[in-house]
Structures are given as structure tokens and as C-alpha cells.
Amino acid sequence: MARGIFLSVWLLALSFFSATEALPAPASDTPYQMPRDLSDGLTVGNAADHGLSIDALNAMAAARQSDSWQKIDSILIMKDSTLIFESYHNFYAVGRRHDMASITKSITSLLVGIAIDQGHISGVDTPIYTYHTDTPYSDYFDEAKRAITIEDVLTMRHGLDCDDADDTNMKRFRAWLRSADRMADILSLPMVHEPGTHTAYCTMATDLLRPVLEGATGMSVQDFAQSALFSPLGILNFGWNETDPDQLGMGYNGRARPRDVIRIGQMVADQGVWQDEQIVSSDWIEQSFTPRGQLYGIDYGYLWYSEPYEIDGRTIPSRLAMGQGGQLLILFPTEDAVVMINAHDWDGKLNFYDFVAQWVLPAISSDRRE
């Protein structure tokens, strides 16, 4: 178990903050208040009606107000598919989007699953070269690179000479962001392992899935994501990192309202179903969390993590997406709860595992209710 994971993981991103309509946030430094019903597709309710401890929720809110956790920008909690807690800080409000950093990778995974469900892609064993045979990049694929499959990219077992943990101060990643041809730069990396045999976290490699999705669906990633995932969930303004449409970032800097991302988490928690509509197959959800290796001591599936939390001698499993700076989307299946935390801890000094274990879980745990 890696208690320091959120302190040390190199989930690379840059911070782009985008404001939409600045609706006032629920008061976050006063006693518990039920989230407001904004008629945005989320069911809201009072935590007490769901058997939760108001005292524990107030204690969590007070902890966030302490000097130690001032970099937390928002906390949202869903219980029994109902939004029961919502607080914003540091000039954020319910209508303002936050940088989701590498949570974007987990959204990309869902898009791949939907494309497979819809028959656009035959399966994860399809080589990514399949979508480059008639592109200017075909010459970059030597015999070793032609063996890289969609699954190899989803599981970070691509075999390329790329490991973000070795990228001091993100120098390579920042240089790559300035490149005029990021795809060429990725494919120019040498192979140092046989695909599917070694796990190495590489944000750049996730962009290999963009031509797969666009080639398979005949749509831009933005259009496919909106029609197949976001619109069915009522998400209208997800922002991709798209300074150049031909270099869309698949693994970093997605911008969205926390309310929108937590509904993605609830859909995943409900085995791909949202308001009685199957958005992505339950089989894909289970495959996404089936461990194929470990990153930083945490089980890793298809761009999603699985990690146990410990509280009072009890092990509570979690499924999560996470990104640099303290972006966390955590599913707690045994508690029927989904937690969304956003922060701006860009220097990586805070341990969010401890915040969740010490303050969030006591507020939502089935063993801690009043």
C-alpha cells in the first residue's frame, strides 16, 4: 500500500483554469448545508437522510479550513447516487471548471471502451499501427512498435523509453508540449521493452489513443466524447487541451466542473449506467479495474487505479482516477459513495491519501454513522 502515492506520483499536467458562469457556492466554512438543486441532472439530498454523520462531515470541513489543507479547492461527495456534500474554496464555485490533470486519462479509457462497445474497434488486442498504415507516421513503426496494442497503451506497458518518474521537473514533458509534432516525437522514442511486459507511466504515450479513436469512429475525439459520453451524462462544457486540434491531449489538462466529473464517477460506480441508460458496458468497467500491473505500488488497470484504504483496522477498497496537484475521483463500492477532490498542490507536498483516510472516510463509512 502506498500512503505517499499522491505526494510522489508524476501524473503530469499543466494548470489551466477556466471560469464559466460563477454561480455562488454553498457556504463551506459554516455548519453542514445540503447541496443546492440546480436542475442539472444530479440528485441532491441531506446527508442525515442517508445515515451519515453530520458531525463527521463538519469535522472534515473544518480540517479543510486548517492551514494544512488550504490548497484543496473543492470537495464533493455522492452517497447512494445522491450529492450530499459540496464545498468550494480559493475562488472556485459550482460553475467554474477545474483542471482535472490526469483524470483525463481515465476518461480516455471510457471512450475506448465505448468505441469497442459500439463496434468501432474490434478489441484491445488491436495494434495501434492499424490506424497509421495510411498516415505520414507509418514509417515510424518498426517491427517492435507494430506490436504495441491498444491494451499496451491503456495499461502503460507500451515498451517505449518513457517513464515520467525519470522526468526531473517535467523538462521532457514540457518540451514535448512545445513540439510542432508531438506524435512524431512519441513514435521516435526507442523501444526498451517488449510491449506488454513492463509498466512505465508515460503521459505522452496516452496520445497514441487519439488516432485510434478518430480513425475508428470517423469523428474527432471532441465530437465522439460529446455524443457518446458527455451528452448522455448532461455534461456540456468539458474542455480538452486543444491548442492545436491535431495535437489534442488525451492524458492531461481536461477541464470540467467537479459536478460533471463526479457524475462520471457515479456512472462508473453503477457499472456504466446513468439514469437507466447503459453508457459503457459493465464488462468494460470490470476490465478497467482488473490489475495488469502496478504503478507506484498501486494496482493499475486500463488507465484507472485500485487501492485499499485502512480505517480502524478495516480495509475499504477503492477505485480511482487521479491527477497531479490533488485531483481525485474515488469510488468506494462498499460504502456506495463517490468522492471528488480538486486542489492546486502543484508542488506535490500534500498527502491526499491521509486526508481521505483521516477525514473523508469517517464521514462516509458504514461503520461510523450516527
Short mmCIF file of C-alpha atoms in Angstrom, two decimals:
data_model
loop_
_atom_site.label_atom_id
_atom_site.label_comp_id
_atom_site.label_asym_id
_atom_site.label_seq_id
_atom_site.Cartn_x
_atom_site.Cartn_y
_atom_site.Cartn_z
CA MET A 1 0.00 0.00 0.00
CA ALA A 2 1.38 3.41 -0.94
CA ARG A 3 0.28 6.03 1.61
CA GLY A 4 2.55 8.59 -0.02
CA ILE A 5 1.36 7.99 -3.54
CA PHE A 6 -0.34 11.31 -4.03
CA LEU A 7 2.83 13.02 -2.86
CA SER A 8 5.17 11.30 -5.30
CA VAL A 9 3.27 10.26 -8.40
CA TRP A 10 4.30 12.11 -11.54
CA LEU A 11 0.88 12.48 -13.08
CA LEU A 12 1.93 15.23 -15.41
CA ALA A 13 -0.19 18.23 -16.31
CA LEU A 14 -0.15 21.97 -16.58
CA SER A 15 -2.68 24.16 -14.81
CA PHE A 16 -5.28 25.81 -16.97
CA PHE A 17 -8.20 27.35 -15.00
CA SER A 18 -11.30 28.28 -16.96
CA ALA A 19 -14.29 30.06 -15.48
CA THR A 20 -17.83 29.55 -16.69
CA GLU A 21 -20.87 31.11 -15.04
CA ALA A 22 -19.87 32.00 -11.47
CA LEU A 23 -22.81 30.66 -9.51
CA PRO A 24 -22.36 31.17 -5.76
CA ALA A 25 -21.05 28.16 -3.88
CA PRO A 26 -22.65 26.63 -0.81
CA ALA A 27 -21.09 28.04 2.34
CA SER A 28 -18.14 25.84 3.19
CA ASP A 29 -16.90 27.29 6.48
CA THR A 30 -20.25 27.13 8.28
CA PRO A 31 -22.09 24.05 9.63
CA TYR A 32 -23.24 21.46 7.12
CA GLN A 33 -25.56 22.58 4.36
CA MET A 34 -27.25 20.36 1.80
CA PRO A 35 -26.10 20.99 -1.80
CA ARG A 36 -28.46 23.08 -3.86
CA ASP A 37 -30.64 21.55 -6.56
CA LEU A 38 -29.54 23.21 -9.81
CA SER A 39 -31.73 21.04 -12.06
CA ASP A 40 -28.54 19.84 -13.77
CA GLY A 41 -29.28 16.13 -13.68
CA LEU A 42 -27.78 15.47 -10.25
CA THR A 43 -30.00 14.32 -7.41
CA VAL A 44 -29.18 16.20 -4.21
CA GLY A 45 -30.08 15.29 -0.66
CA ASN A 46 -29.35 15.76 3.02
CA ALA A 47 -26.53 13.63 4.41
CA ALA A 48 -28.57 12.79 7.51
CA ASP A 49 -31.24 11.19 5.32
CA HIS A 50 -28.57 8.82 4.06
CA GLY A 51 -27.44 7.77 7.50
CA LEU A 52 -24.25 9.82 7.56
CA SER A 53 -22.70 11.65 10.48
CA ILE A 54 -23.18 15.40 10.22
CA ASP A 55 -20.56 15.84 12.95
CA ALA A 56 -18.04 13.89 10.86
CA LEU A 57 -18.82 15.97 7.77
CA ASN A 58 -18.38 19.17 9.78
CA ALA A 59 -15.09 17.82 11.11
CA MET A 60 -13.93 17.15 7.54
CA ALA A 61 -14.93 20.68 6.50
CA ALA A 62 -13.07 22.13 9.49
CA ALA A 63 -9.96 20.11 8.63
CA ARG A 64 -10.02 21.56 5.12
CA GLN A 65 -10.10 25.06 6.66
CA SER A 66 -6.93 24.36 8.63
CA ASP A 67 -3.58 25.62 7.38
CA SER A 68 -2.58 22.10 6.30
CA TRP A 69 -5.25 21.72 3.62
CA GLN A 70 -5.76 25.25 2.27
CA LYS A 71 -4.81 24.09 -1.23
CA ILE A 72 -7.95 21.98 -1.54
CA ASP A 73 -10.26 23.82 -3.93
CA SER A 74 -13.38 21.65 -3.72
CA ILE A 75 -14.83 18.54 -2.09
CA LEU A 76 -17.93 16.77 -3.39
CA ILE A 77 -19.45 13.55 -2.04
CA MET A 78 -22.19 11.38 -3.51
CA LYS A 79 -23.89 8.76 -1.35
CA ASP A 80 -26.50 6.33 -2.66
CA SER A 81 -26.27 8.12 -6.05
CA THR A 82 -27.16 11.41 -4.34
CA LEU A 83 -24.97 14.50 -3.98
CA ILE A 84 -24.93 15.09 -0.22
CA PHE A 85 -21.87 17.32 0.28
CA GLU A 86 -20.35 20.13 -1.78
CA SER A 87 -17.87 22.83 -0.83
CA TYR A 88 -15.70 25.22 -2.83
CA HIS A 89 -12.72 27.35 -1.87
CA ASN A 90 -9.97 29.57 -3.31
CA PHE A 91 -12.25 31.49 -5.68
CA TYR A 92 -13.82 28.33 -7.09
CA ALA A 93 -17.58 27.99 -7.38
CA VAL A 94 -20.05 25.42 -8.63
CA GLY A 95 -20.00 26.79 -12.18
CA ARG A 96 -16.23 27.09 -12.55
CA ARG A 97 -14.18 24.42 -14.28
CA HIS A 98 -11.06 22.95 -12.71
CA ASP A 99 -8.01 21.36 -14.30
CA MET A 100 -8.55 17.61 -13.92
CA ALA A 101 -4.96 16.77 -14.93
CA SER A 102 -4.53 13.01 -15.44
CA ILE A 103 -8.13 12.17 -14.60
CA THR A 104 -8.36 12.91 -18.32
CA LYS A 105 -6.62 9.57 -18.93
CA SER A 106 -9.42 7.66 -17.21
CA ILE A 107 -11.98 9.49 -19.37
CA THR A 108 -9.99 8.45 -22.43
CA SER A 109 -10.21 4.86 -21.22
CA LEU A 110 -14.00 5.14 -21.10
CA LEU A 111 -14.04 6.46 -24.67
CA VAL A 112 -12.03 3.47 -25.86
CA GLY A 113 -14.47 1.15 -24.09
CA ILE A 114 -17.47 2.85 -25.68
CA ALA A 115 -15.84 2.63 -29.12
CA ILE A 116 -15.36 -1.11 -28.59
CA ASP A 117 -18.93 -1.49 -27.30
CA GLN A 118 -20.24 0.25 -30.42
CA GLY A 119 -18.21 -1.94 -32.74
CA HIS A 120 -15.83 0.75 -33.96
CA ILE A 121 -12.82 -1.13 -32.55
CA SER A 122 -12.60 -4.91 -32.64
CA GLY A 123 -10.81 -5.22 -29.29
CA VAL A 124 -7.91 -4.12 -27.11
CA ASP A 125 -5.56 -6.54 -28.85
CA THR A 126 -5.71 -4.39 -31.99
CA PRO A 127 -2.27 -2.91 -32.81
CA ILE A 128 -2.22 0.88 -32.83
CA TYR A 129 -0.32 0.63 -36.11
CA THR A 130 -3.63 -0.42 -37.68
CA TYR A 131 -4.68 3.23 -37.56
CA HIS A 132 -1.43 4.56 -39.04
CA THR A 133 -0.96 2.47 -42.17
CA ASP A 134 -2.06 5.36 -44.42
CA THR A 135 -0.69 8.26 -42.37
CA PRO A 136 2.63 10.12 -42.51
CA TYR A 137 3.59 8.29 -39.31
CA SER A 138 3.60 4.79 -40.75
CA ASP A 139 7.35 4.89 -41.31
CA TYR A 140 7.93 5.39 -37.57
CA PHE A 141 6.61 1.89 -36.88
CA ASP A 142 9.41 -0.62 -36.99
CA GLU A 143 8.67 -4.25 -36.20
CA ALA A 144 8.81 -3.69 -32.45
CA LYS A 145 6.45 -0.69 -32.48
CA ARG A 146 3.99 -2.50 -34.72
CA ALA A 147 3.45 -4.93 -31.84
CA ILE A 148 2.13 -2.22 -29.49
CA THR A 149 -1.58 -2.83 -28.92
CA ILE A 150 -4.36 -0.64 -27.57
CA GLU A 151 -4.19 -2.62 -24.34
CA ASP A 152 -0.47 -1.96 -24.02
CA VAL A 153 -1.15 1.78 -24.03
CA LEU A 154 -4.14 1.51 -21.67
CA THR A 155 -2.02 -0.39 -19.16
CA MET A 156 1.17 1.70 -19.57
CA ARG A 157 3.02 -1.35 -20.86
CA HIS A 158 3.89 0.29 -24.17
CA GLY A 159 7.57 -0.63 -24.10
CA LEU A 160 8.72 2.86 -25.09
CA ASP A 161 11.66 4.60 -23.47
CA CYS A 162 9.39 6.88 -21.47
CA ASP A 163 8.82 6.95 -17.73
CA ASP A 164 7.51 10.13 -16.14
CA ALA A 165 9.15 9.18 -12.84
CA ASP A 166 12.52 9.81 -14.52
CA ASP A 167 11.48 13.17 -15.97
CA THR A 168 13.07 15.61 -13.50
CA ASN A 169 10.98 18.78 -13.12
CA MET A 170 8.90 17.64 -16.10
CA LYS A 171 11.51 19.05 -18.50
CA ARG A 172 10.93 16.42 -21.19
CA PHE A 173 7.17 16.68 -20.90
CA ARG A 174 7.19 20.48 -21.12
CA ALA A 175 9.49 20.36 -24.14
CA TRP A 176 7.16 17.83 -25.76
CA LEU A 177 4.19 20.16 -25.20
CA ARG A 178 6.02 22.80 -27.24
CA SER A 179 6.72 20.40 -30.09
CA ALA A 180 5.27 21.10 -33.51
CA ASP A 181 4.62 17.38 -33.98
CA ARG A 182 4.02 15.53 -30.74
CA MET A 183 3.01 12.29 -32.44
CA ALA A 184 6.32 12.13 -34.29
CA ASP A 185 8.16 12.77 -31.04
CA ILE A 186 6.34 9.92 -29.29
CA LEU A 187 6.91 7.47 -32.10
CA SER A 188 10.57 8.46 -32.33
CA LEU A 189 11.20 7.13 -28.83
CA PRO A 190 13.18 3.88 -28.84
CA MET A 191 11.67 0.64 -27.61
CA VAL A 192 13.35 -0.61 -24.44
CA HIS A 193 10.93 -3.41 -23.52
CA GLU A 194 8.72 -5.83 -25.37
CA PRO A 195 5.18 -4.42 -25.34
CA GLY A 196 3.02 -5.84 -22.56
CA THR A 197 5.92 -6.82 -20.30
CA HIS A 198 6.94 -3.71 -18.32
CA THR A 199 4.84 -0.98 -16.70
CA ALA A 200 6.09 2.61 -17.03
CA TYR A 201 3.86 5.65 -16.53
CA CYS A 202 4.14 7.84 -19.63
CA THR A 203 1.70 10.67 -20.18
CA MET A 204 2.91 11.22 -23.73
CA ALA A 205 2.06 7.64 -24.72
CA THR A 206 -1.62 8.20 -23.95
CA ASP A 207 -1.82 10.45 -27.02
CA LEU A 208 -1.32 7.31 -29.14
CA LEU A 209 -5.01 6.60 -28.47
CA ARG A 210 -6.21 9.75 -30.26
CA PRO A 211 -5.64 8.46 -33.82
CA VAL A 212 -7.14 5.13 -32.71
CA LEU A 213 -10.38 6.77 -31.60
CA GLU A 214 -10.56 9.17 -34.53
CA GLY A 215 -9.65 6.56 -37.11
CA ALA A 216 -12.08 4.02 -35.71
CA THR A 217 -15.08 6.32 -35.22
CA GLY A 218 -14.56 8.72 -38.12
CA MET A 219 -15.11 11.58 -35.65
CA SER A 220 -12.87 13.95 -33.76
CA VAL A 221 -12.26 12.94 -30.16
CA GLN A 222 -14.17 16.02 -29.04
CA ASP A 223 -17.25 15.13 -31.09
CA PHE A 224 -17.19 11.45 -30.19
CA ALA A 225 -16.76 12.20 -26.50
CA GLN A 226 -19.60 14.69 -26.54
CA SER A 227 -22.06 12.43 -28.33
CA ALA A 228 -21.16 9.12 -26.71
CA LEU A 229 -20.24 10.11 -23.15
CA PHE A 230 -20.76 13.72 -22.14
CA SER A 231 -24.18 14.50 -23.62
CA PRO A 232 -25.83 11.37 -22.15
CA LEU A 233 -24.50 12.48 -18.75
CA GLY A 234 -25.62 16.08 -19.19
CA ILE A 235 -22.05 17.43 -19.45
CA LEU A 236 -21.99 20.38 -21.83
CA ASN A 237 -18.67 22.16 -21.44
CA PHE A 238 -15.83 19.68 -20.92
CA GLY A 239 -12.65 21.40 -22.07
CA TRP A 240 -9.91 19.44 -23.80
CA ASN A 241 -6.34 20.71 -24.04
CA GLU A 242 -6.64 21.59 -27.70
CA THR A 243 -4.36 24.48 -28.54
CA ASP A 244 -3.92 22.54 -31.78
CA PRO A 245 -6.79 20.19 -32.79
CA ASP A 246 -4.24 17.84 -34.35
CA GLN A 247 -2.39 17.56 -31.04
CA LEU A 248 -5.27 17.04 -28.63
CA GLY A 249 -4.11 15.96 -25.18
CA MET A 250 -5.60 12.58 -24.24
CA GLY A 251 -3.99 12.28 -20.83
CA TYR A 252 -3.77 15.70 -19.24
CA ASN A 253 -5.46 19.07 -18.67
CA GLY A 254 -9.07 18.19 -19.26
CA ARG A 255 -11.14 20.95 -17.64
CA ALA A 256 -14.56 20.37 -16.15
CA ARG A 257 -16.87 21.29 -13.29
CA PRO A 258 -16.40 18.95 -10.33
CA ARG A 259 -20.16 18.28 -10.51
CA ASP A 260 -19.66 16.94 -14.02
CA VAL A 261 -16.72 14.69 -13.20
CA ILE A 262 -18.38 13.22 -10.12
CA ARG A 263 -21.31 12.13 -12.29
CA ILE A 264 -18.80 10.27 -14.47
CA GLY A 265 -17.62 8.57 -11.29
CA GLN A 266 -21.17 7.69 -10.30
CA MET A 267 -21.82 6.22 -13.74
CA VAL A 268 -18.69 4.07 -13.41
CA ALA A 269 -19.71 3.06 -9.88
CA ASP A 270 -23.08 1.96 -11.29
CA GLN A 271 -21.42 -0.36 -13.80
CA GLY A 272 -21.66 2.03 -16.71
CA VAL A 273 -25.29 3.04 -16.20
CA TRP A 274 -26.56 6.61 -15.87
CA GLN A 275 -30.26 7.28 -15.35
CA ASP A 276 -31.23 3.85 -16.73
CA GLU A 277 -29.05 4.24 -19.85
CA GLN A 278 -26.05 1.96 -20.40
CA ILE A 279 -23.29 4.40 -21.35
CA VAL A 280 -20.41 1.91 -21.32
CA SER A 281 -20.64 -1.83 -20.80
CA SER A 282 -20.25 -3.31 -17.35
CA ASP A 283 -17.67 -5.66 -18.85
CA TRP A 284 -15.50 -2.69 -19.80
CA ILE A 285 -15.84 -1.26 -16.30
CA GLU A 286 -14.65 -4.52 -14.76
CA GLN A 287 -11.83 -4.88 -17.27
CA SER A 288 -10.73 -1.32 -16.49
CA PHE A 289 -10.13 -2.19 -12.84
CA THR A 290 -8.62 -5.63 -13.38
CA PRO A 291 -4.95 -5.21 -12.34
CA ARG A 292 -2.46 -5.61 -15.18
CA GLY A 293 0.46 -4.33 -13.16
CA GLN A 294 1.34 -1.73 -10.57
CA LEU A 295 2.32 1.89 -10.74
CA TYR A 296 3.95 3.41 -7.66
CA GLY A 297 2.74 0.44 -5.61
CA ILE A 298 -0.91 0.74 -6.70
CA ASP A 299 -2.79 -1.73 -8.87
CA TYR A 300 -3.31 -0.39 -12.38
CA GLY A 301 -5.83 -1.46 -14.99
CA TYR A 302 -6.99 0.45 -18.07
CA LEU A 303 -5.87 3.97 -17.04
CA TRP A 304 -7.67 3.50 -13.68
CA TYR A 305 -6.23 2.62 -10.28
CA SER A 306 -7.40 0.39 -7.43
CA GLU A 307 -6.16 0.99 -3.89
CA PRO A 308 -7.29 -0.11 -0.41
CA TYR A 309 -7.74 2.35 2.44
CA GLU A 310 -7.33 1.40 6.08
CA ILE A 311 -9.57 2.80 8.81
CA ASP A 312 -9.88 1.40 12.32
CA GLY A 313 -8.42 -1.91 11.23
CA ARG A 314 -10.93 -2.20 8.41
CA THR A 315 -9.88 -2.38 4.75
CA ILE A 316 -12.04 -0.32 2.42
CA PRO A 317 -11.38 -0.91 -1.30
CA SER A 318 -11.40 1.98 -3.71
CA ARG A 319 -11.34 2.52 -7.45
CA LEU A 320 -9.93 5.81 -8.57
CA ALA A 321 -8.73 8.23 -11.18
CA MET A 322 -6.17 10.77 -10.09
CA GLY A 323 -4.02 13.56 -11.37
CA GLN A 324 -1.22 15.87 -10.39
CA GLY A 325 -1.96 18.61 -7.92
CA GLY A 326 -4.50 16.65 -5.88
CA GLN A 327 -7.20 15.77 -8.43
CA LEU A 328 -9.01 12.68 -7.12
CA LEU A 329 -12.12 10.86 -8.26
CA ILE A 330 -12.58 7.98 -5.81
CA LEU A 331 -15.22 5.26 -5.88
CA PHE A 332 -15.88 3.37 -2.64
CA PRO A 333 -18.05 0.39 -3.67
CA THR A 334 -18.60 -0.96 -0.14
CA GLU A 335 -19.80 2.47 1.02
CA ASP A 336 -21.90 3.23 -2.08
CA ALA A 337 -20.05 6.54 -2.22
CA VAL A 338 -18.15 8.61 -4.77
CA VAL A 339 -15.76 11.38 -3.73
CA MET A 340 -14.39 14.22 -5.89
CA ILE A 341 -11.49 16.33 -4.63
CA ASN A 342 -9.74 19.09 -6.56
CA ALA A 343 -6.72 21.02 -5.38
CA HIS A 344 -3.79 23.11 -6.57
CA ASP A 345 -0.96 21.28 -4.82
CA TRP A 346 1.22 21.55 -7.91
CA ASP A 347 4.45 21.14 -5.97
CA GLY A 348 3.21 17.79 -4.62
CA LYS A 349 3.76 18.44 -0.93
CA LEU A 350 0.44 17.15 0.40
CA ASN A 351 -0.56 13.53 1.07
CA PHE A 352 -4.17 13.25 -0.02
CA TYR A 353 -4.34 9.60 0.99
CA ASP A 354 -4.09 10.79 4.59
CA PHE A 355 -6.79 13.43 4.13
CA VAL A 356 -9.19 10.87 2.70
CA ALA A 357 -8.36 8.24 5.33
CA GLN A 358 -8.48 10.63 8.29
CA TRP A 359 -11.38 12.89 7.36
CA VAL A 360 -13.41 11.69 4.38
CA LEU A 361 -13.83 8.01 5.15
CA PRO A 362 -15.02 8.58 8.76
CA ALA A 363 -17.75 10.79 7.27
CA ILE A 364 -18.99 8.22 4.75
CA SER A 365 -18.07 4.87 6.28
CA SER A 366 -20.92 2.49 7.07
CA ASP A 367 -19.22 1.71 10.41
CA ARG A 368 -19.18 5.38 11.50
CA ARG A 369 -22.76 6.53 11.15
CA GLU A 370 -24.77 8.20 13.89
#
